[in-house]
Coordinates of C-alpha atoms and ligand atoms in Angstrom, one line a residue:
M1 CA 78.6 122.6 115.9
I2 CA 79.2 119.6 118.0
D3 CA 76.3 118.1 119.8
H4 CA 77.6 117.4 123.3
S5 CA 74.3 115.9 124.5
A6 CA 75.8 112.4 124.6
R7 CA 78.8 113.2 126.7
T8 CA 79.0 111.7 130.2
P9 CA 79.1 114.6 132.7
S10 CA 80.9 113.2 135.7
A11 CA 84.7 113.8 135.7
P12 CA 87.1 112.7 136.8
W13 CA 87.2 109.3 135.1
T14 CA 89.4 106.5 136.2
N15 CA 90.6 103.3 134.6
W16 CA 89.2 99.9 135.8
A17 CA 91.9 99.4 138.4
G18 CA 91.6 103.0 139.7
N19 CA 95.4 103.5 139.4
I20 CA 94.9 106.1 136.6
T21 CA 92.7 109.2 136.9
F22 CA 92.3 110.4 133.4
G23 CA 93.2 114.0 132.8
A24 CA 90.3 114.4 130.3
R25 CA 88.0 117.4 130.2
Q26 CA 85.2 115.5 128.6
L27 CA 84.1 112.0 127.7
H28 CA 82.1 111.8 124.5
T29 CA 79.9 108.8 123.7
P30 CA 78.7 109.7 120.2
A31 CA 75.7 107.9 118.9
S32 CA 76.7 107.9 115.2
V33 CA 79.9 107.8 113.2
A34 CA 79.0 111.3 111.8
E35 CA 78.9 112.7 115.3
L36 CA 82.2 111.0 116.1
Q37 CA 83.8 112.4 113.0
A38 CA 82.6 115.9 114.0
V39 CA 84.0 115.5 117.6
V40 CA 87.4 114.3 116.3
A41 CA 87.7 117.0 113.6
A42 CA 86.9 119.7 116.1
G43 CA 89.3 118.4 118.8
T44 CA 92.9 119.3 119.3
A45 CA 93.6 116.5 121.8
V46 CA 91.5 113.5 121.5
R47 CA 91.8 109.9 122.7
A48 CA 89.7 106.8 122.2
L49 CA 88.8 104.9 125.3
G50 CA 87.7 101.3 125.4
T51 CA 86.5 99.7 128.6
G52 CA 89.4 101.3 130.5
H53 CA 91.0 98.0 131.5
S54 CA 94.6 99.2 130.8
F55 CA 96.8 99.8 133.8
S56 CA 99.2 102.0 131.8
T57 CA 98.4 105.6 130.8
V58 CA 98.1 104.5 127.2
A59 CA 94.4 105.7 127.0
D60 CA 94.9 108.9 128.9
T61 CA 94.6 112.5 127.6
H62 CA 94.4 116.0 128.7
G63 CA 91.8 116.7 126.0
D64 CA 88.7 114.7 125.2
L65 CA 88.1 111.0 125.6
I66 CA 85.8 109.3 123.1
S67 CA 84.1 106.0 123.6
V68 CA 82.7 104.2 120.7
A69 CA 80.4 102.1 122.9
G70 CA 77.4 104.3 122.0
L71 CA 77.7 103.8 118.3
P72 CA 75.0 101.6 116.7
R73 CA 75.9 98.0 117.4
S74 CA 76.3 95.8 114.4
V75 CA 77.6 92.3 113.9
K76 CA 77.6 91.1 110.2
I77 CA 78.7 87.6 109.8
D78 CA 79.8 86.2 106.4
P79 CA 79.7 82.4 107.0
K80 CA 81.2 81.7 103.6
A81 CA 84.3 84.0 104.0
R82 CA 84.3 83.1 107.8
T83 CA 84.5 86.7 108.8
A84 CA 82.6 89.0 111.1
T85 CA 82.4 92.8 110.6
V86 CA 81.6 94.2 114.0
S87 CA 81.3 97.5 116.0
A88 CA 84.7 98.1 117.5
G89 CA 83.2 99.1 120.9
L90 CA 81.7 95.7 121.6
R91 CA 83.1 93.7 124.5
F92 CA 84.2 90.2 123.6
G93 CA 81.5 88.8 125.8
E94 CA 78.9 90.6 123.8
L95 CA 80.1 89.1 120.5
T96 CA 81.1 85.5 121.3
G97 CA 77.6 84.0 121.9
T98 CA 76.4 85.4 118.5
L99 CA 79.3 83.9 116.7
H100 CA 78.9 80.6 118.4
R101 CA 75.2 80.4 117.5
T102 CA 76.2 80.6 113.8
G103 CA 78.7 77.8 114.2
L104 CA 81.8 80.1 114.2
A105 CA 84.4 81.2 116.7
L106 CA 87.3 83.5 117.3
H107 CA 90.6 81.6 117.4
N108 CA 91.3 82.7 121.0
L109 CA 90.3 84.9 123.9
G110 CA 92.1 86.7 126.7
S111 CA 91.5 85.9 130.3
L112 CA 88.7 88.4 130.5
P113 CA 85.6 88.8 128.2
H114 CA 84.8 92.2 129.6
I115 CA 87.2 94.2 127.5
S116 CA 86.4 96.0 124.2
L117 CA 87.5 94.6 120.8
A118 CA 89.2 97.9 119.7
G119 CA 90.9 98.4 123.1
A120 CA 92.2 94.8 123.2
C121 CA 93.6 95.0 119.6
A122 CA 95.2 98.4 120.2
T123 CA 97.5 97.0 122.9
G124 CA 98.1 93.5 121.5
T125 CA 96.0 91.7 124.1
H126 CA 96.4 87.9 123.9
G127 CA 95.4 84.6 125.4
S128 CA 97.7 81.6 125.4
G129 CA 98.5 78.7 123.0
I130 CA 101.7 77.7 121.1
G131 CA 99.8 78.1 117.8
N132 CA 97.6 81.1 118.8
R133 CA 98.4 84.6 117.7
S134 CA 97.3 87.6 119.8
L135 CA 93.6 88.7 119.4
A136 CA 94.7 91.4 117.0
G137 CA 96.0 88.6 114.8
A138 CA 92.4 87.9 113.8
V139 CA 91.9 91.5 112.4
R140 CA 91.5 91.4 108.6
A141 CA 90.3 95.0 108.2
L142 CA 89.5 98.1 110.2
E143 CA 87.7 101.4 109.8
L144 CA 89.0 104.4 111.7
V145 CA 88.3 108.0 112.0
T146 CA 91.5 109.9 111.5
A147 CA 92.5 113.3 112.8
D148 CA 90.7 115.4 110.1
G149 CA 87.5 113.5 110.7
T150 CA 87.6 111.3 107.6
S151 CA 86.8 107.6 107.9
V152 CA 89.6 105.4 106.5
T153 CA 89.4 101.6 105.8
L154 CA 92.6 99.6 106.0
E155 CA 92.8 95.9 105.0
R156 CA 95.3 93.2 105.4
G157 CA 97.7 93.6 102.5
D158 CA 97.6 97.4 102.6
T159 CA 101.0 98.9 103.3
D160 CA 99.9 100.7 106.5
F161 CA 97.7 97.8 107.8
P162 CA 100.4 96.1 110.0
G163 CA 101.0 99.4 111.8
A164 CA 97.3 100.2 112.3
V165 CA 96.1 97.2 114.3
V166 CA 98.2 97.3 117.4
S167 CA 98.0 101.1 117.2
L168 CA 97.9 102.3 120.9
G169 CA 95.1 104.6 119.8
A170 CA 97.7 106.8 118.0
L171 CA 96.2 106.8 114.5
G172 CA 92.5 107.4 115.1
V173 CA 89.3 106.1 116.5
V174 CA 88.5 102.6 115.3
T175 CA 84.8 102.2 114.6
R176 CA 84.6 98.8 112.9
L177 CA 86.7 95.7 112.7
T178 CA 86.5 92.7 110.4
L179 CA 87.7 89.6 112.1
D180 CA 88.8 86.2 110.8
L181 CA 86.7 83.3 112.3
V182 CA 87.2 79.6 112.6
P183 CA 84.5 76.9 112.9
A184 CA 83.1 76.8 116.5
F185 CA 84.7 74.3 118.8
E186 CA 84.3 72.8 122.2
V187 CA 86.9 73.0 125.0
Q188 CA 87.6 71.0 128.1
Q189 CA 89.5 72.7 130.9
W190 CA 91.5 71.0 133.5
V191 CA 93.7 72.4 136.3
Y192 CA 96.8 70.5 137.6
E193 CA 98.6 71.5 140.7
G194 CA 102.2 71.3 141.7
L195 CA 104.1 70.9 138.4
P196 CA 107.7 70.3 139.4
Q197 CA 110.0 73.1 138.2
E198 CA 112.4 70.6 136.7
Q199 CA 109.6 69.1 134.6
L200 CA 108.8 72.5 133.2
L201 CA 112.3 73.6 132.6
G202 CA 113.3 70.3 131.1
S203 CA 110.5 70.3 128.5
F204 CA 109.0 73.8 128.4
D205 CA 107.7 73.5 124.8
D206 CA 106.2 70.1 125.5
V207 CA 104.4 71.4 128.6
M208 CA 103.1 74.5 126.7
S209 CA 102.0 72.3 123.8
E210 CA 100.0 69.9 126.0
A211 CA 96.7 71.7 125.1
Y212 CA 95.3 74.2 122.7
S213 CA 95.8 76.9 125.4
V214 CA 98.1 76.4 128.4
S215 CA 98.6 78.8 131.3
L216 CA 101.0 78.4 134.2
F217 CA 100.3 80.1 137.4
T218 CA 103.1 80.7 139.9
A219 CA 103.5 83.0 142.9
W220 CA 107.3 82.9 142.4
R221 CA 107.9 81.4 145.9
G222 CA 110.2 78.7 144.5
G223 CA 109.4 75.1 144.1
P224 CA 106.7 73.7 141.9
I225 CA 104.4 75.7 139.6
D226 CA 101.2 76.3 141.6
Q227 CA 98.7 75.6 138.8
V228 CA 98.6 74.6 135.2
W229 CA 95.4 75.4 133.3
L230 CA 95.0 73.2 130.2
K231 CA 92.3 74.2 127.7
Q232 CA 92.0 71.3 125.4
R233 CA 90.0 71.4 122.1
V234 CA 87.5 68.5 121.9
G235 CA 88.4 66.5 118.8
D236 CA 86.3 64.3 116.5
E237 CA 86.8 61.4 119.0
G238 CA 84.8 63.4 121.6
P239 CA 85.6 64.5 125.1
R240 CA 88.5 62.9 126.9
S241 CA 89.3 62.1 130.4
A242 CA 92.4 63.4 132.1
P243 CA 94.9 61.4 134.1
S244 CA 95.0 62.1 137.8
R245 CA 98.8 62.6 137.6
W246 CA 100.6 64.4 134.7
L247 CA 104.4 65.1 134.7
G248 CA 104.4 64.9 138.5
A249 CA 101.5 67.3 138.9
T250 CA 98.1 66.4 140.4
L251 CA 94.7 66.9 138.8
A252 CA 92.7 69.4 141.0
D253 CA 89.8 67.7 142.7
R254 CA 87.6 70.8 142.5
P255 CA 87.5 74.2 140.6
R256 CA 90.3 76.6 141.4
H257 CA 90.9 80.3 141.1
P258 CA 94.4 81.3 140.1
V259 CA 94.7 83.7 143.0
P260 CA 94.8 81.8 146.3
G261 CA 91.7 82.6 148.5
M262 CA 89.6 84.0 145.6
P263 CA 86.2 82.3 144.8
A264 CA 86.6 79.6 142.2
G265 CA 82.9 80.3 141.2
H266 CA 84.2 83.4 139.2
T267 CA 86.2 81.3 136.9
T268 CA 85.2 79.4 133.8
Q269 CA 84.2 75.8 134.2
Q270 CA 86.9 73.3 134.9
Q271 CA 87.2 69.6 135.6
G272 CA 87.0 68.6 132.0
V273 CA 83.3 69.5 131.5
P274 CA 83.1 70.2 127.7
G275 CA 81.7 73.6 126.8
P276 CA 81.8 76.1 124.0
W277 CA 85.1 77.9 123.2
H278 CA 83.9 81.2 124.6
A279 CA 82.9 79.7 127.9
R280 CA 86.3 78.0 128.5
L281 CA 89.1 80.1 126.8
P282 CA 88.7 83.1 129.1
H283 CA 89.7 82.4 132.7
F284 CA 86.8 84.4 134.1
R285 CA 83.1 84.4 133.5
L286 CA 81.4 87.4 131.9
E287 CA 78.8 87.7 134.7
F288 CA 81.5 88.1 137.4
T289 CA 84.0 90.9 137.8
P290 CA 87.3 88.9 138.3
S291 CA 88.3 91.0 141.3
N292 CA 87.5 94.4 142.8
G293 CA 90.3 96.1 140.8
D294 CA 92.7 96.2 143.7
E295 CA 95.6 95.2 141.6
L296 CA 98.2 96.3 139.1
Q297 CA 99.4 94.2 136.2
S298 CA 102.7 94.0 134.3
E299 CA 103.7 91.6 131.5
Y300 CA 106.9 91.0 129.5
F301 CA 107.3 89.1 126.3
V302 CA 110.5 87.3 125.2
A303 CA 111.2 84.9 122.4
R304 CA 109.9 81.4 123.3
R305 CA 113.3 79.9 122.6
D306 CA 114.6 82.0 125.6
A307 CA 111.7 80.9 127.9
V308 CA 113.8 78.7 130.2
A309 CA 116.7 81.2 130.6
A310 CA 114.2 84.0 131.2
Y311 CA 112.3 81.9 133.8
E312 CA 115.6 81.2 135.6
A313 CA 116.5 84.9 135.5
L314 CA 113.2 85.8 137.2
D315 CA 113.6 82.9 139.6
R316 CA 116.8 84.4 140.8
I317 CA 115.0 87.6 141.9
R318 CA 111.9 85.8 143.2
E319 CA 112.4 87.2 146.8
R320 CA 111.8 90.6 145.4
I321 CA 108.8 89.6 143.3
A322 CA 106.9 87.2 145.6
P323 CA 106.0 89.6 148.5
L324 CA 104.2 92.1 146.2
L325 CA 102.5 89.5 144.0
Q326 CA 99.0 88.2 143.9
I327 CA 99.8 85.7 141.2
G328 CA 102.1 85.3 138.1
E329 CA 101.0 83.7 134.9
I330 CA 103.1 82.3 132.0
R331 CA 101.6 82.0 128.5
T332 CA 102.7 81.6 124.9
V333 CA 101.8 83.7 121.9
A334 CA 102.4 82.8 118.3
A335 CA 104.4 85.2 116.1
D336 CA 102.7 87.9 114.0
D337 CA 103.7 90.7 111.7
L338 CA 101.9 93.6 113.4
W339 CA 104.5 96.3 113.9
L340 CA 103.9 97.0 117.6
S341 CA 102.6 93.6 118.6
P342 CA 104.8 92.3 121.5
A343 CA 104.9 89.0 119.5
Q344 CA 106.0 90.7 116.2
G345 CA 108.4 88.5 114.4
M346 CA 108.8 85.9 117.2
D347 CA 107.0 83.1 118.9
A348 CA 106.8 84.5 122.4
V349 CA 106.4 83.6 126.0
A350 CA 104.7 86.1 128.2
F351 CA 105.6 86.5 131.9
H352 CA 102.6 88.2 133.6
F353 CA 102.5 89.6 137.1
T354 CA 99.3 90.6 139.0
W355 CA 100.5 92.8 141.8
G356 CA 98.9 94.3 144.9
P357 CA 97.8 97.9 144.3
D358 CA 101.0 99.5 145.7
S359 CA 102.7 101.4 142.8
A360 CA 105.5 102.8 145.0
A361 CA 106.6 99.3 146.0
V362 CA 106.0 97.7 142.6
T363 CA 107.9 100.2 140.5
P364 CA 111.4 99.3 141.7
V365 CA 110.6 95.6 141.3
L366 CA 109.6 96.3 137.7
G367 CA 113.1 97.8 137.2
A368 CA 114.6 94.6 138.6
I369 CA 112.5 92.4 136.3
E370 CA 113.3 94.5 133.3
E371 CA 117.0 94.3 134.2
A372 CA 116.8 90.5 134.6
L373 CA 115.0 90.1 131.3
A374 CA 117.1 92.7 129.4
P375 CA 119.4 90.1 127.9
F376 CA 116.3 88.6 126.2
G377 CA 115.0 91.9 124.7
A378 CA 111.8 91.8 126.8
R379 CA 109.0 93.8 125.3
P380 CA 106.4 95.1 127.9
H381 CA 102.7 94.8 127.4
W382 CA 101.5 98.2 126.3
G383 CA 98.4 98.1 128.5
K384 CA 100.2 97.2 131.7
V385 CA 102.6 99.0 134.0
F386 CA 106.3 99.1 133.0
T387 CA 109.3 101.3 133.3
T388 CA 111.2 100.2 130.2
A389 CA 113.1 103.3 128.8
P390 CA 111.9 104.7 125.5
G391 CA 115.3 104.3 123.9
T392 CA 115.1 100.6 124.7
L393 CA 111.7 100.3 123.2
R394 CA 113.1 101.7 119.9
D395 CA 115.6 98.9 119.8
L396 CA 113.1 96.2 120.7
Y397 CA 110.7 96.9 117.8
R398 CA 112.0 96.5 114.3
H399 CA 109.2 98.6 112.9
Y400 CA 109.4 101.3 115.6
A401 CA 110.5 104.0 113.1
D402 CA 107.8 102.8 110.6
F403 CA 105.2 103.4 113.3
E404 CA 106.6 106.8 114.0
R405 CA 106.3 107.7 110.4
L406 CA 102.8 106.3 110.1
T407 CA 101.6 108.3 113.1
T408 CA 103.2 111.5 111.7
R409 CA 101.6 111.0 108.4
L410 CA 98.1 110.1 109.6
D411 CA 98.1 112.5 112.5
P412 CA 100.3 115.4 111.5
T413 CA 98.8 117.8 114.0
G414 CA 99.1 115.4 116.9
T415 CA 95.4 115.2 117.7
F416 CA 95.8 111.7 119.2
R417 CA 99.1 112.4 121.0
N418 CA 99.1 111.9 124.7
D419 CA 101.8 111.8 127.5
F420 CA 102.3 108.1 126.9
L421 CA 103.2 108.6 123.2
E422 CA 105.3 111.7 124.1
Q423 CA 107.3 109.5 126.4
H424 CA 107.6 106.3 124.4
F425 CA 107.4 107.8 120.8
P426 CA 108.8 111.3 121.1
R427 CA 108.4 113.2 117.9
T428 CA 111.8 114.0 116.5
G429 CA 110.8 115.5 113.2
N430 CA 111.4 112.4 111.2
G431 CA 110.3 112.3 107.5
L432 CA 106.7 111.7 106.5
G433 CA 105.3 108.7 104.7
T434 CA 108.5 106.8 104.1
A435 CA 108.0 103.2 103.0
P436 CA 108.2 100.7 105.8
T437 CA 111.2 98.5 106.2
G438 CA 111.3 94.8 105.5
Ligands
FAD1 C1 91.5 92.0 134.9 C2 92.3 92.2 133.7 C3 92.7 91.1 132.9 C4 93.4 91.2 131.7 N1 93.8 90.1 131.0 C5 94.5 90.2 129.9 C6 94.9 89.1 129.2 O1 94.5 88.0 129.4 N2 95.7 89.3 128.1 C7 96.2 90.5 127.8 O2 97.0 90.6 126.9 N3 95.8 91.6 128.5 C8 95.0 91.5 129.5 N4 94.6 92.6 130.2 C9 95.0 93.9 129.6 C10 93.9 94.4 128.7 O3 93.4 93.4 127.8 C11 94.4 95.6 127.8 O4 94.8 96.6 128.6 C12 93.3 96.1 126.8 O5 93.9 97.0 126.0 C13 92.1 96.7 127.5 O6 91.1 97.0 126.6 P1 90.1 98.2 126.8 O7 89.0 98.0 125.9 O8 89.8 98.3 128.3 O9 91.0 99.4 126.3 P2 91.5 100.7 127.1 O10 92.3 100.4 128.2 O11 90.3 101.6 127.3 O12 92.4 101.4 126.0 C14 93.6 100.8 125.6 C15 94.1 101.4 124.3 O13 93.2 101.2 123.2 C16 92.9 102.4 122.6 N5 91.5 102.3 122.1 C17 90.4 101.9 122.8 N6 89.4 101.9 122.0 C18 89.8 102.4 120.8 C19 89.2 102.7 119.5 N7 87.9 102.5 119.3 N8 89.9 103.1 118.5 C20 91.3 103.3 118.7 N9 91.9 103.0 119.8 C21 91.2 102.6 120.8 C22 93.0 103.4 123.7 O14 93.3 104.7 123.1 C23 94.3 102.9 124.4 O15 95.4 103.3 123.7 C24 93.8 92.5 131.3 C25 93.4 93.6 132.0 C26 92.6 93.5 133.2 C27 92.1 94.7 134.0

């Protein structure tokens, strides 16, 4: 019999932004893996929930939500192998300080340290940097509880592994992750304002290669790029100074928030003050909520070689984008081999949009963006809002059918199915367990 004592009693639950009210009947927060296994095995419709930061319905269910945040917290660091085996429900901000104190680091972080490791990996969450893969790219092994309640370990090199990291929660509940680490490093962050468009478009790769992680912020109002955030690794030669002018842009004279009018005190330290990687790579500090959640987000990935043409296509419809936008961000993500990663098989550029919270107004503009980016095979961020047709998604992902087969094999009874999967990965009775392509 399942012990429901740990479940949170107050439905309905919403995601962070409040644009999704989960259809779940219950939210379980099991205190042990055994309890989690029992909940999953007994459930007919079950879905793992991370910290609820996705804007899409990817985490929703009409059955039971399960959070792994209540499982015993463990961080086991192997300094020799440079790995950490950690509880999957930890938020990045709860792990990074511990890693840093042992002289180790993650290769990159997203804009927010508040999200869970498992939730971030499941949707292909990423930061920026020409040479930096998505956060899921650091996963070396994972343990997950599958539909029948058994715990399975998959490691890099296993046939199913590339399908199981960016999993959309479709294969089971991840309880533990082993992550690749790198030696700890320091970062200096600078903000430049007013980068002329012709400088960006004339040398996109050079601009995006200027630092370890580069983010462009634009409100798509035409003219110069509003802000360029450069996150530069401190090398052996020590901290550097930054020129007051760079490619026609001007060094900001005080800290900036990417969204005009928002308090810069919520952002990670700028103006070149050196600091540990985890205090500079996210845009926002752990101790502050970046905004009140009054927003929607969308993001589309295209091959980096198409960055300029894709930028120009978006610029042509900027009158539709700008009025609804809080801010847009452009980042780069290095290629990986994870089947459903938006950067699978291609060095990517990601065009991100933070909208006001008006779904009805935003939805048709998403259609216009998707049409503008269609020639470049734009892949939407799984955790953000999009309207890309399921048939299109099939063509965008080389391993789409492999993923379908994997979910059918690991979850034959559809325990982890939800409306999001029904829509984007409709079950068509394809064969079980066929070997992946390529
Ligand atoms: C303010 C803000 C800033 C953001 N910044 C970025 C950014 O910089 N870069 C970026 O790429 N994205 C960004 N995002 C999007 C966000 O990173 C993703 O939506 C991410 O998936 C959220 O993680 P979560 O823990 O909240 O997962 P949830 O939203 O709770 O869940 C997402 C998916 O993960 C699955 N999942 C969660 N836990 C588990 C588990 N234990 N086992 C199996 N599956 C699981 C769920 O079933 C679901 O399918 C941002 C979102 C917000 C709100």
